[in-house]
Short mmCIF file of C-alpha atoms in Angstrom, two decimals:
data_model
loop_
_atom_site.label_atom_id
_atom_site.label_comp_id
_atom_site.label_asym_id
_atom_site.label_seq_id
_atom_site.Cartn_x
_atom_site.Cartn_y
_atom_site.Cartn_z
CA MET A 1 95.46 116.34 89.17
CA ALA A 2 92.39 115.82 91.61
CA ASP A 3 89.36 116.87 89.20
CA ASP A 4 90.45 114.25 86.22
CA VAL A 5 89.27 110.73 85.67
CA TRP A 6 92.37 108.35 85.59
CA LEU A 7 93.05 105.13 83.13
CA VAL A 8 95.24 102.83 85.08
CA VAL A 9 96.21 99.89 82.97
CA GLY A 10 98.27 96.99 84.45
CA LEU A 11 100.12 95.70 81.56
CA GLY A 12 100.52 91.68 81.21
CA ASN A 13 99.59 88.38 79.28
CA PRO A 14 96.29 86.83 79.62
CA GLY A 15 96.08 83.38 81.09
CA PRO A 16 96.96 81.62 83.91
CA SER A 17 100.29 80.26 82.27
CA TYR A 18 101.46 83.80 82.21
CA ALA A 19 100.08 85.00 85.80
CA ARG A 20 103.04 85.00 88.03
CA THR A 21 105.45 86.10 85.39
CA ARG A 22 107.78 89.31 85.48
CA HIS A 23 105.97 90.61 82.27
CA ASN A 24 102.85 90.49 84.45
CA ILE A 25 103.53 92.47 87.14
CA GLY A 26 101.30 95.47 85.72
CA HIS A 27 98.42 92.54 86.45
CA LEU A 28 99.58 92.04 89.67
CA VAL A 29 99.30 95.49 90.77
CA ALA A 30 95.94 96.17 88.78
CA ASP A 31 94.65 93.40 90.73
CA GLU A 32 96.08 95.07 94.36
CA LEU A 33 94.61 98.19 93.55
CA ALA A 34 91.17 96.47 92.65
CA ALA A 35 91.18 94.62 96.12
CA ARG A 36 91.70 97.76 97.94
CA THR A 37 88.78 99.17 96.21
CA GLY A 38 86.64 95.58 96.74
CA ALA A 39 85.45 95.95 93.24
CA LYS A 40 85.38 92.97 91.12
CA TRP A 41 86.87 92.74 87.33
CA LYS A 42 84.23 92.92 84.28
CA GLN A 43 85.11 92.30 80.68
CA SER A 44 84.31 95.18 78.80
CA LYS A 45 81.89 94.94 75.69
CA GLN A 46 83.70 97.64 74.09
CA VAL A 47 87.27 96.62 74.25
CA LYS A 48 89.49 93.51 74.79
CA ALA A 49 90.12 94.42 78.69
CA GLU A 50 89.32 93.62 81.80
CA VAL A 51 87.86 96.91 83.83
CA ILE A 52 86.76 98.24 86.83
CA GLU A 53 85.05 101.55 87.16
CA THR A 54 86.00 102.92 90.89
CA ARG A 55 87.37 105.82 92.68
CA ILE A 56 90.94 105.74 94.08
CA SER A 57 91.71 108.01 97.03
CA GLY A 58 88.45 109.70 95.79
CA LEU A 59 89.47 110.08 92.60
CA ARG A 60 87.29 108.50 89.30
CA THR A 61 89.36 105.87 88.35
CA VAL A 62 89.01 102.96 85.47
CA LEU A 63 91.33 100.18 86.24
CA ALA A 64 92.22 97.85 83.32
CA LYS A 65 93.79 94.69 82.21
CA PRO A 66 94.21 94.31 78.32
CA ARG A 67 93.01 90.87 77.54
CA ALA A 68 95.64 91.04 74.78
CA TYR A 69 99.17 89.60 74.58
CA MET A 70 101.60 92.36 75.72
CA ASN A 71 102.63 93.00 72.31
CA GLU A 72 99.30 93.60 71.27
CA SER A 73 98.69 95.82 74.48
CA GLY A 74 97.97 99.33 72.65
CA GLY A 75 94.89 98.33 70.89
CA PRO A 76 92.79 97.82 73.89
CA VAL A 77 94.34 101.05 75.90
CA SER A 78 93.66 102.87 72.83
CA GLY A 79 89.69 101.63 72.94
CA LEU A 80 89.72 102.22 76.74
CA LEU A 81 90.89 105.96 76.21
CA LYS A 82 88.62 106.60 73.38
CA PHE A 83 85.62 104.71 74.98
CA PHE A 84 86.16 106.91 78.39
CA LYS A 85 86.75 110.10 76.37
CA LEU A 86 90.20 110.58 77.99
CA ASP A 87 93.74 112.15 76.74
CA PRO A 88 96.89 109.74 76.87
CA ALA A 89 97.95 112.44 79.89
CA ASN A 90 95.37 111.22 81.82
CA LEU A 91 96.78 107.92 81.54
CA VAL A 92 99.26 105.56 83.90
CA ILE A 93 100.48 102.84 82.46
CA VAL A 94 102.29 99.90 85.00
CA HIS A 95 104.85 97.72 83.50
CA ASP A 96 107.95 95.62 84.09
CA GLU A 97 111.13 97.10 83.53
CA LEU A 98 114.40 95.33 82.71
CA ASP A 99 117.32 98.04 83.33
CA ILE A 100 116.07 98.23 87.04
CA ASP A 101 117.07 96.18 89.51
CA PHE A 102 114.28 94.10 90.98
CA GLY A 103 111.80 95.76 93.16
CA VAL A 104 112.83 99.23 92.09
CA LEU A 105 110.42 101.80 91.01
CA ARG A 106 110.71 104.62 88.80
CA CYS A 107 107.65 107.00 88.06
CA LYS A 108 107.84 109.23 85.40
CA PHE A 109 106.03 110.89 82.06
CA GLY A 110 106.88 110.06 78.74
CA GLY A 111 110.20 108.83 77.43
CA GLY A 112 110.70 105.83 74.92
CA ASP A 113 109.56 102.22 74.61
CA ASN A 114 113.39 100.72 75.49
CA GLY A 115 112.69 97.45 73.65
CA HIS A 116 109.49 96.82 75.74
CA ASN A 117 106.70 95.18 73.51
CA GLY A 118 104.09 96.56 75.22
CA LEU A 119 105.04 100.25 75.23
CA LYS A 120 105.56 99.81 71.46
CA SER A 121 102.20 98.64 70.91
CA LEU A 122 101.19 101.74 72.97
CA ARG A 123 103.00 104.07 70.94
CA LYS A 124 101.71 102.78 67.69
CA SER A 125 98.09 102.87 68.33
CA LEU A 126 98.33 105.75 70.66
CA GLY A 127 100.76 107.78 68.42
CA THR A 128 102.45 109.10 71.52
CA GLY A 129 104.57 108.08 74.57
CA GLU A 130 103.31 110.89 76.67
CA TYR A 131 101.67 109.30 79.27
CA TYR A 132 102.42 108.67 82.86
CA ARG A 133 104.73 105.43 83.93
CA VAL A 134 105.07 103.39 86.63
CA ARG A 135 108.11 101.30 85.76
CA PHE A 136 108.87 98.02 88.15
CA GLY A 137 112.36 96.85 88.16
CA VAL A 138 112.63 92.88 87.19
CA GLY A 139 116.36 93.28 86.37
CA ARG A 140 118.41 92.02 83.86
CA PRO A 141 118.38 87.96 82.89
CA PRO A 142 121.21 86.52 84.06
CA GLY A 143 124.08 84.92 81.51
CA ARG A 144 122.92 84.88 78.29
CA GLN A 145 119.55 84.21 78.94
CA ALA A 146 117.24 86.01 76.23
CA PRO A 147 115.39 88.99 77.37
CA ALA A 148 111.96 87.88 76.43
CA ASP A 149 112.57 84.41 78.03
CA PHE A 150 113.27 86.26 81.00
CA VAL A 151 110.70 88.11 81.63
CA LEU A 152 108.17 85.37 80.49
CA ASN A 153 109.41 83.13 83.40
CA GLU A 154 108.06 83.37 87.31
CA PHE A 155 109.97 85.52 89.76
CA SER A 156 112.90 83.58 91.22
CA ALA A 157 112.10 82.10 95.34
CA ALA A 158 113.90 84.92 96.63
CA GLU A 159 111.88 87.47 94.77
CA ARG A 160 108.74 85.76 95.40
CA LYS A 161 109.39 86.24 99.29
CA ASP A 162 109.44 90.13 98.66
CA LEU A 163 107.05 90.43 95.77
CA PRO A 164 103.90 90.98 97.86
CA PHE A 165 105.65 93.79 99.37
CA ALA A 166 106.55 95.31 96.28
CA VAL A 167 103.32 94.84 94.65
CA ASP A 168 101.86 96.86 97.39
CA ARG A 169 104.49 99.66 97.33
CA THR A 170 104.01 99.82 93.98
CA ALA A 171 100.08 100.06 94.35
CA ASP A 172 100.99 102.81 96.61
CA ALA A 173 102.97 104.68 94.04
CA VAL A 174 99.96 104.53 91.79
CA GLU A 175 97.71 106.20 94.42
CA SER A 176 100.54 108.68 95.01
CA LEU A 177 100.84 109.50 91.68
CA LEU A 178 97.21 110.41 91.11
CA THR A 179 96.41 112.08 94.15
CA ASP A 180 99.95 113.92 94.66
CA GLY A 181 101.31 114.35 91.28
CA LEU A 182 104.67 113.31 89.59
CA GLU A 183 107.07 115.17 91.51
CA SER A 184 105.89 114.24 95.05
CA THR A 185 105.47 110.73 93.79
CA GLN A 186 109.04 110.51 92.12
CA GLY A 187 110.63 111.99 95.75
CA LYS A 188 108.75 109.26 97.90
CA TYR A 189 109.16 106.38 95.33
CA ASN A 190 112.23 106.31 92.71
CA SER A 191 114.89 104.80 94.21
#
């Protein structure tokens, strides 16, 4: 994996009203990775995304946050892959996952969309689901709350206390995936 250029995309929704919601965990992790490199986000002129070209653990990496709503993420991600001449096998998507408890991570390659609108959009635009995923558990909604409402709400007070640690750990998992590969990362971070 060490010789490749990587595209790491944090999924989320644009705008301040969504900034601290469960659905924007990908943006929070991308911001943490950006902070670690000291680089600043720039609006891409080619696609609807904020982009940083940097190095993570010595590897050429493009960090990105699509500036489209979650269910339209595929277009910007597809555009970034084309612009940087990358294959989906060099793509890492960081996203929220309802079927995993809060803060639990699962890293994998490929798979279905599990009802996630961002992943559905990616599959439609890329024509494949064969890319790396760092899935951050946000848990199931309480009672009869609709999943869409749940992920568009902010984290609970208890979750917010643990959120900085969880975001930091997720960024560590992304770095591990790039440098150590999937199997090693799964052994360290999959709970």
